[in-house]
């Protein structure tokens, strides 16, 4: 069988958004179809489907909490996943592969805004070093394969992605799904809403549907060997984010900032000039609209959501 496109990790946030776009002749695989940490299993699925192109989304991810608790697991499983997927793709003759990392894998002490060229210029933040070093190896493996086998493997680097079908775990999730879930709980129980840290850190949030649209664009149009950052470049504080979420959900209680919980990096603004050069008119979903859609999805799916 020959498939035009294979999407790994398709049960996740961006995979879910890609399904909505319904690209033709596409196989969406999840961990039910293959254990990508196992080379035999990975190779079997690639040799059966023989995809022409691949969007590699599968990863073991978590928010700040998950990264601090599971550094070993995140390191090992991400290294294995990527090693196996890129190698199986090469053996199956895949023409083009896009894999995803995140701006959280950039050096902790880095020149801002973060530019694609700075990826390896220093150690990552200690809170996520296991995940970050594993993810950086995706870029190294892609470059090495390009060098030896001329493989057209490219790396996209989105900032903080959110949207429907996220992991809403209160301990391991990212800030947006965790706060939506915690706000829902606080409303049902008549409690305060607890927000980790000081509320001062700044992040660039990008809606999963936007990343899905950009992934399809990259497949057809991006031929550089260097990575590309995917973000609107708009920074929002955690405080402002929390106020927007509580406004949408109609939470009337108090917001309590828990200083015993970590802030992580204070900010990590990204350089979006490369993306803007290619797509000057790309319209990112405004944060409020993306949050409304995410909250709506959460409320209509609860408790059948990941992490609940
Ligand atoms: P990252 O720090 O960019 O990798 O992503 P996160 O989504 O884990 O956290 C972003 C920021 O949100 C950090 O400054 C956290 O301190 C803050 N934050 C506030 N409440 C929460 C929460 O419930 N969960 C998480 N993960 N972060 C939170």
Short mmCIF file of C-alpha atoms and ligand atoms in Angstrom, two decimals:
data_model
loop_
_atom_site.label_atom_id
_atom_site.label_comp_id
_atom_site.label_asym_id
_atom_site.label_seq_id
_atom_site.Cartn_x
_atom_site.Cartn_y
_atom_site.Cartn_z
CA UNK A 1 0.00 0.00 0.00
CA UNK A 2 1.23 3.51 -0.75
CA UNK A 3 -0.06 6.37 1.35
CA UNK A 4 0.54 10.01 0.52
CA UNK A 5 0.80 11.16 4.13
CA UNK A 6 1.43 9.45 7.45
CA UNK A 7 0.79 11.34 10.68
CA UNK A 8 2.32 9.96 13.87
CA UNK A 9 0.98 10.92 17.29
CA UNK A 10 -2.38 11.62 15.76
CA UNK A 11 -4.33 11.19 19.00
CA UNK A 12 -2.71 14.36 20.32
CA UNK A 13 -3.42 18.03 20.13
CA UNK A 14 -2.10 18.80 16.64
CA UNK A 15 -3.03 15.36 15.28
CA UNK A 16 -6.62 16.02 16.23
CA UNK A 17 -6.49 19.41 14.47
CA UNK A 18 -4.96 17.84 11.35
CA UNK A 19 -7.81 15.34 11.16
CA UNK A 20 -10.24 18.24 11.07
CA UNK A 21 -8.48 19.52 7.92
CA UNK A 22 -9.01 16.11 6.33
CA UNK A 23 -5.92 15.91 4.09
CA UNK A 24 -6.39 13.34 1.27
CA UNK A 25 -4.90 9.84 1.37
CA UNK A 26 -3.64 10.21 4.94
CA UNK A 27 -2.99 7.52 7.55
CA UNK A 28 -3.36 8.79 11.10
CA UNK A 29 -1.56 6.50 13.49
CA UNK A 30 -1.65 6.39 17.27
CA UNK A 31 0.01 4.20 19.87
CA UNK A 32 -2.69 1.61 19.18
CA UNK A 33 -1.23 1.03 15.70
CA UNK A 34 2.45 1.01 16.62
CA UNK A 35 4.76 1.36 19.57
CA UNK A 36 7.15 3.92 18.13
CA UNK A 37 9.64 3.39 20.96
CA UNK A 38 10.15 -0.07 19.46
CA UNK A 39 11.99 -0.19 16.13
CA UNK A 40 10.37 -3.43 14.91
CA UNK A 41 6.88 -2.07 15.48
CA UNK A 42 7.75 1.27 13.86
CA UNK A 43 9.36 -0.35 10.85
CA UNK A 44 6.37 -2.65 10.34
CA UNK A 45 3.92 0.21 10.10
CA UNK A 46 6.17 2.20 7.74
CA UNK A 47 6.79 -0.78 5.47
CA UNK A 48 3.07 -1.55 5.33
CA UNK A 49 1.91 1.98 4.58
CA UNK A 50 4.93 3.13 2.54
CA UNK A 51 4.11 6.83 3.00
CA UNK A 52 5.44 9.45 0.60
CA UNK A 53 5.43 12.14 3.30
CA UNK A 54 5.32 12.17 7.08
CA UNK A 55 4.21 14.62 9.75
CA UNK A 56 5.89 13.31 12.89
CA UNK A 57 3.99 14.57 15.93
CA UNK A 58 4.40 11.68 18.35
CA UNK A 59 6.24 12.69 21.50
CA UNK A 60 6.13 12.20 25.21
CA UNK A 61 5.25 15.64 26.52
CA UNK A 62 4.04 17.37 29.64
CA UNK A 63 3.96 20.80 31.19
CA UNK A 64 6.38 22.14 33.73
CA UNK A 65 5.25 19.63 36.39
CA UNK A 66 5.49 16.58 34.11
CA UNK A 67 8.93 17.63 32.90
CA UNK A 68 10.31 18.00 36.41
CA UNK A 69 8.98 14.65 37.63
CA UNK A 70 9.59 12.55 34.50
CA UNK A 71 12.91 13.80 33.08
CA UNK A 72 14.26 10.26 32.57
CA UNK A 73 11.13 8.89 30.96
CA UNK A 74 10.77 11.94 28.68
CA UNK A 75 14.42 11.71 27.62
CA UNK A 76 14.43 8.00 26.87
CA UNK A 77 11.10 7.73 25.13
CA UNK A 78 11.57 10.81 22.97
CA UNK A 79 15.03 9.71 21.87
CA UNK A 80 13.68 6.26 20.96
CA UNK A 81 10.59 7.61 19.17
CA UNK A 82 12.57 9.98 17.01
CA UNK A 83 15.40 7.61 16.31
CA UNK A 84 12.96 4.93 15.16
CA UNK A 85 10.60 7.14 13.15
CA UNK A 86 13.32 8.89 11.14
CA UNK A 87 15.13 5.63 10.44
CA UNK A 88 11.98 3.75 9.45
CA UNK A 89 11.08 6.70 7.20
CA UNK A 90 14.48 6.56 5.53
CA UNK A 91 14.20 2.82 4.94
CA UNK A 92 10.68 3.23 3.51
CA UNK A 93 11.91 5.92 1.09
CA UNK A 94 9.89 8.79 2.57
CA UNK A 95 10.39 11.91 0.44
CA UNK A 96 9.64 14.53 3.04
CA UNK A 97 9.29 14.48 6.80
CA UNK A 98 8.42 17.28 9.21
CA UNK A 99 9.01 16.79 12.88
CA UNK A 100 8.10 19.06 15.73
CA UNK A 101 9.95 20.38 18.71
CA UNK A 102 9.17 23.39 20.88
CA UNK A 103 10.77 26.70 21.83
CA UNK A 104 11.07 25.31 25.40
CA UNK A 105 14.07 23.28 24.19
CA UNK A 106 16.10 26.42 23.45
CA UNK A 107 19.00 27.41 25.74
CA UNK A 108 18.01 28.77 29.12
CA UNK A 109 20.37 31.71 28.81
CA UNK A 110 19.82 32.82 25.29
CA UNK A 111 19.74 35.96 23.27
CA UNK A 112 16.11 37.12 22.71
CA UNK A 113 14.13 36.85 20.59
CA UNK A 114 14.88 33.16 20.14
CA UNK A 115 16.11 32.54 16.65
CA UNK A 116 16.27 29.20 14.82
CA UNK A 117 20.06 29.50 14.75
CA UNK A 118 20.41 29.51 18.57
CA UNK A 119 18.99 26.04 19.24
CA UNK A 120 22.25 24.47 20.39
CA UNK A 121 23.89 27.55 21.90
CA UNK A 122 23.84 26.43 25.54
CA UNK A 123 22.10 24.14 28.04
CA UNK A 124 18.28 24.14 28.29
CA UNK A 125 16.35 25.26 31.39
CA UNK A 126 17.00 22.76 34.22
CA UNK A 127 13.23 22.16 34.62
CA UNK A 128 13.00 20.31 31.29
CA UNK A 129 16.54 19.28 30.36
CA UNK A 130 15.63 15.61 29.72
CA UNK A 131 12.92 16.47 27.22
CA UNK A 132 14.90 19.34 25.71
CA UNK A 133 18.09 17.43 24.94
CA UNK A 134 16.08 14.56 23.48
CA UNK A 135 14.13 16.94 21.24
CA UNK A 136 17.26 18.79 20.13
CA UNK A 137 18.55 15.48 18.77
CA UNK A 138 15.69 15.53 16.26
CA UNK A 139 17.37 18.47 14.59
CA UNK A 140 20.76 16.75 14.78
CA UNK A 141 19.40 13.50 13.32
CA UNK A 142 17.58 15.36 10.55
CA UNK A 143 20.73 17.30 9.64
CA UNK A 144 22.87 14.16 9.73
CA UNK A 145 20.42 12.27 7.48
CA UNK A 146 20.28 15.21 5.09
CA UNK A 147 24.07 15.25 5.03
CA UNK A 148 24.57 11.55 4.37
CA UNK A 149 21.39 10.50 2.55
CA UNK A 150 20.02 13.80 1.27
CA UNK A 151 16.84 13.20 3.30
CA UNK A 152 14.42 16.12 3.11
CA UNK A 153 13.65 16.11 6.83
CA UNK A 154 12.71 19.45 8.35
CA UNK A 155 12.04 20.61 11.88
CA UNK A 156 9.28 22.99 12.95
CA UNK A 157 9.51 24.77 16.29
CA UNK A 158 6.15 25.99 17.59
CA UNK A 159 5.74 27.95 20.82
CA UNK A 160 3.16 26.84 23.47
CA UNK A 161 0.38 24.99 21.61
CA UNK A 162 -3.14 24.65 23.04
CA UNK A 163 -6.56 23.58 21.79
CA UNK A 164 -9.22 20.86 21.91
CA UNK A 165 -8.11 17.34 22.79
CA UNK A 166 -5.20 18.52 24.93
CA UNK A 167 -4.07 16.71 28.09
CA UNK A 168 -6.11 18.35 30.86
CA UNK A 169 -4.13 16.79 33.73
CA UNK A 170 -3.90 19.07 36.76
CA UNK A 171 -0.35 17.96 37.53
CA UNK A 172 1.27 17.06 34.20
CA UNK A 173 -0.63 19.24 31.75
CA UNK A 174 0.37 22.57 30.21
CA UNK A 175 -0.94 25.77 31.71
CA UNK A 176 -4.03 26.30 29.50
CA UNK A 177 -5.62 22.85 29.82
CA UNK A 178 -4.68 22.65 33.51
CA UNK A 179 -6.25 26.02 34.27
CA UNK A 180 -9.42 25.22 32.32
CA UNK A 181 -9.78 21.96 34.23
CA UNK A 182 -8.94 23.53 37.60
CA UNK A 183 -11.34 26.43 36.97
CA UNK A 184 -14.10 23.95 36.15
CA UNK A 185 -13.38 22.14 39.44
CA UNK A 186 -13.22 25.37 41.45
CA UNK A 187 -16.60 26.45 40.06
CA UNK A 188 -18.23 23.14 40.93
CA UNK A 189 -16.78 23.16 44.44
CA UNK A 190 -17.11 26.89 45.10
CA UNK A 191 -13.36 27.22 45.71
CA UNK A 192 -10.59 29.70 44.78
CA UNK A 193 -8.69 29.12 41.57
CA UNK A 194 -5.06 28.24 42.26
CA UNK A 195 -2.52 29.37 39.66
CA UNK A 196 1.08 28.20 39.84
CA UNK A 197 3.87 30.71 40.38
CA UNK A 198 3.66 34.49 40.28
CA UNK A 199 1.49 34.96 37.19
CA UNK A 200 4.28 37.11 35.73
CA UNK A 201 5.89 34.75 33.19
CA UNK A 202 5.16 35.51 29.56
CA UNK A 203 4.37 32.92 26.90
CA UNK A 204 3.40 32.89 23.22
CA UNK A 205 0.34 30.67 22.81
CA UNK A 206 -0.58 29.23 19.44
CA UNK A 207 -3.82 27.44 18.57
CA UNK A 208 -3.51 23.81 17.46
CA UNK A 209 -5.59 24.43 14.33
CA UNK A 210 -3.06 27.05 13.22
CA UNK A 211 -0.19 24.59 13.67
CA UNK A 212 -2.10 21.99 11.63
CA UNK A 213 -2.61 24.48 8.77
CA UNK A 214 1.06 25.44 8.94
CA UNK A 215 2.17 21.79 8.93
CA UNK A 216 0.38 21.18 5.62
CA UNK A 217 1.85 24.38 4.22
CA UNK A 218 5.37 23.33 5.26
CA UNK A 219 4.98 19.96 3.54
CA UNK A 220 4.37 21.64 0.21
CA UNK A 221 6.46 24.75 0.49
CA UNK A 222 9.34 24.63 2.92
CA UNK A 223 12.61 23.34 1.55
CA UNK A 224 15.27 24.88 3.78
CA UNK A 225 17.54 22.66 5.81
CA UNK A 226 17.24 24.94 8.87
CA UNK A 227 14.32 24.76 11.36
CA UNK A 228 11.47 27.26 11.32
CA UNK A 229 9.78 28.82 14.37
CA UNK A 230 5.95 28.79 14.26
CA UNK A 231 4.39 31.53 16.37
CA UNK A 232 2.45 34.76 16.21
CA UNK A 233 5.16 36.39 18.32
CA UNK A 234 2.56 37.83 20.73
CA UNK A 235 3.49 37.42 24.41
CA UNK A 236 0.81 37.10 27.10
CA UNK A 237 1.33 36.95 30.86
CA UNK A 238 0.01 33.97 32.85
CA UNK A 239 -2.06 36.46 34.87
CA UNK A 240 -3.72 37.82 31.73
CA UNK A 241 -4.23 34.29 30.46
CA UNK A 242 -5.91 33.25 33.73
CA UNK A 243 -8.19 36.29 33.62
CA UNK A 244 -9.22 35.50 30.04
CA UNK A 245 -9.99 31.87 30.89
CA UNK A 246 -11.98 32.78 34.02
CA UNK A 247 -13.86 35.44 32.03
CA UNK A 248 -14.84 32.91 29.35
CA UNK A 249 -15.84 30.28 31.91
CA UNK A 250 -17.77 32.73 34.10
CA UNK A 251 -15.70 32.06 37.23
CA UNK A 252 -16.54 34.61 39.92
CA UNK A 253 -14.18 33.46 42.70
CA UNK A 254 -10.70 34.58 43.69
CA UNK A 255 -7.47 33.93 41.78
CA UNK A 256 -4.75 32.71 44.15
CA UNK A 257 -1.13 32.61 43.03
CA UNK A 258 0.74 29.70 44.60
CA UNK A 259 4.33 30.87 45.11
CA UNK A 260 5.41 27.37 46.18
CA UNK A 261 4.92 26.26 42.56
CA UNK A 262 7.56 27.11 39.93
CA UNK A 263 7.40 29.89 37.34
CA UNK A 264 9.73 28.11 34.91
CA UNK A 265 11.35 30.45 32.42
CA UNK A 266 10.27 34.06 32.87
CA UNK A 267 9.86 34.60 29.15
CA UNK A 268 11.08 33.15 25.87
CA UNK A 269 10.01 35.48 23.06
CA UNK A 270 10.59 34.05 19.62
CA UNK A 271 11.83 35.53 16.39
CA UNK A 272 9.02 35.07 13.89
CA UNK A 273 10.70 36.90 11.03
CA UNK A 274 11.38 33.76 9.00
CA UNK A 275 7.74 32.62 9.09
CA UNK A 276 6.55 36.14 8.32
CA UNK A 277 8.87 36.32 5.34
CA UNK A 278 7.21 33.21 3.90
CA UNK A 279 3.64 33.90 5.02
CA UNK A 280 3.18 37.61 5.69
CA UNK A 281 -0.61 37.29 5.61
CA UNK A 282 -1.04 34.21 7.79
CA UNK A 283 -3.81 34.84 10.29
CA UNK A 284 -3.26 33.29 13.71
CA UNK A 285 -6.40 32.53 15.70
CA UNK A 286 -6.73 35.28 18.35
CA UNK A 287 -6.09 33.90 21.87
CA UNK A 288 -9.58 34.67 23.14
CA UNK A 289 -11.24 32.90 20.21
CA UNK A 290 -8.96 29.86 20.51
CA UNK A 291 -9.63 29.70 24.25
CA UNK A 292 -13.39 29.92 23.68
CA UNK A 293 -13.20 26.98 21.28
CA UNK A 294 -11.03 25.00 23.70
CA UNK A 295 -13.33 25.65 26.68
CA UNK A 296 -16.36 24.72 24.57
CA UNK A 297 -14.69 21.47 23.56
CA UNK A 298 -13.68 20.72 27.17
CA UNK A 299 -17.18 21.33 28.55
CA UNK A 300 -18.87 19.24 25.88
CA UNK A 301 -16.36 16.36 26.25
CA UNK A 302 -15.86 16.29 30.04
CA UNK A 303 -15.17 13.87 31.72
CA UNK A 304 -14.06 12.05 28.55
CA UNK A 305 -10.91 14.18 28.23
CA UNK A 306 -7.29 13.18 28.64
CA UNK A 307 -6.02 13.81 32.15
CA UNK A 308 -9.44 14.12 33.80
P1 LIG B 1 6.28 25.96 29.78
O1 LIG B 1 6.73 26.50 31.11
O2 LIG B 1 6.31 27.02 28.72
O3 LIG B 1 6.98 24.72 29.37
O4 LIG B 1 4.76 25.58 29.86
P2 LIG B 1 3.64 25.38 30.98
O5 LIG B 1 2.38 25.42 30.21
O6 LIG B 1 3.88 24.16 31.79
O7 LIG B 1 3.74 26.60 32.00
C1 LIG B 1 3.68 27.94 31.62
C2 LIG B 1 3.58 28.86 32.83
O8 LIG B 1 2.31 28.74 33.42
C3 LIG B 1 4.60 28.68 33.97
O9 LIG B 1 5.05 29.96 34.33
C4 LIG B 1 3.75 28.12 35.10
O10 LIG B 1 4.22 28.52 36.39
C5 LIG B 1 2.40 28.75 34.83
N1 LIG B 1 1.26 27.99 35.38
C6 LIG B 1 0.27 28.49 36.16
N2 LIG B 1 -0.60 27.56 36.52
C7 LIG B 1 -0.18 26.40 35.93
C8 LIG B 1 -0.69 25.06 35.91
O11 LIG B 1 -1.69 24.73 36.51
N3 LIG B 1 0.02 24.16 35.17
C9 LIG B 1 1.15 24.49 34.49
N4 LIG B 1 1.78 23.56 33.76
N5 LIG B 1 1.66 25.74 34.49
C10 LIG B 1 1.01 26.68 35.20
#
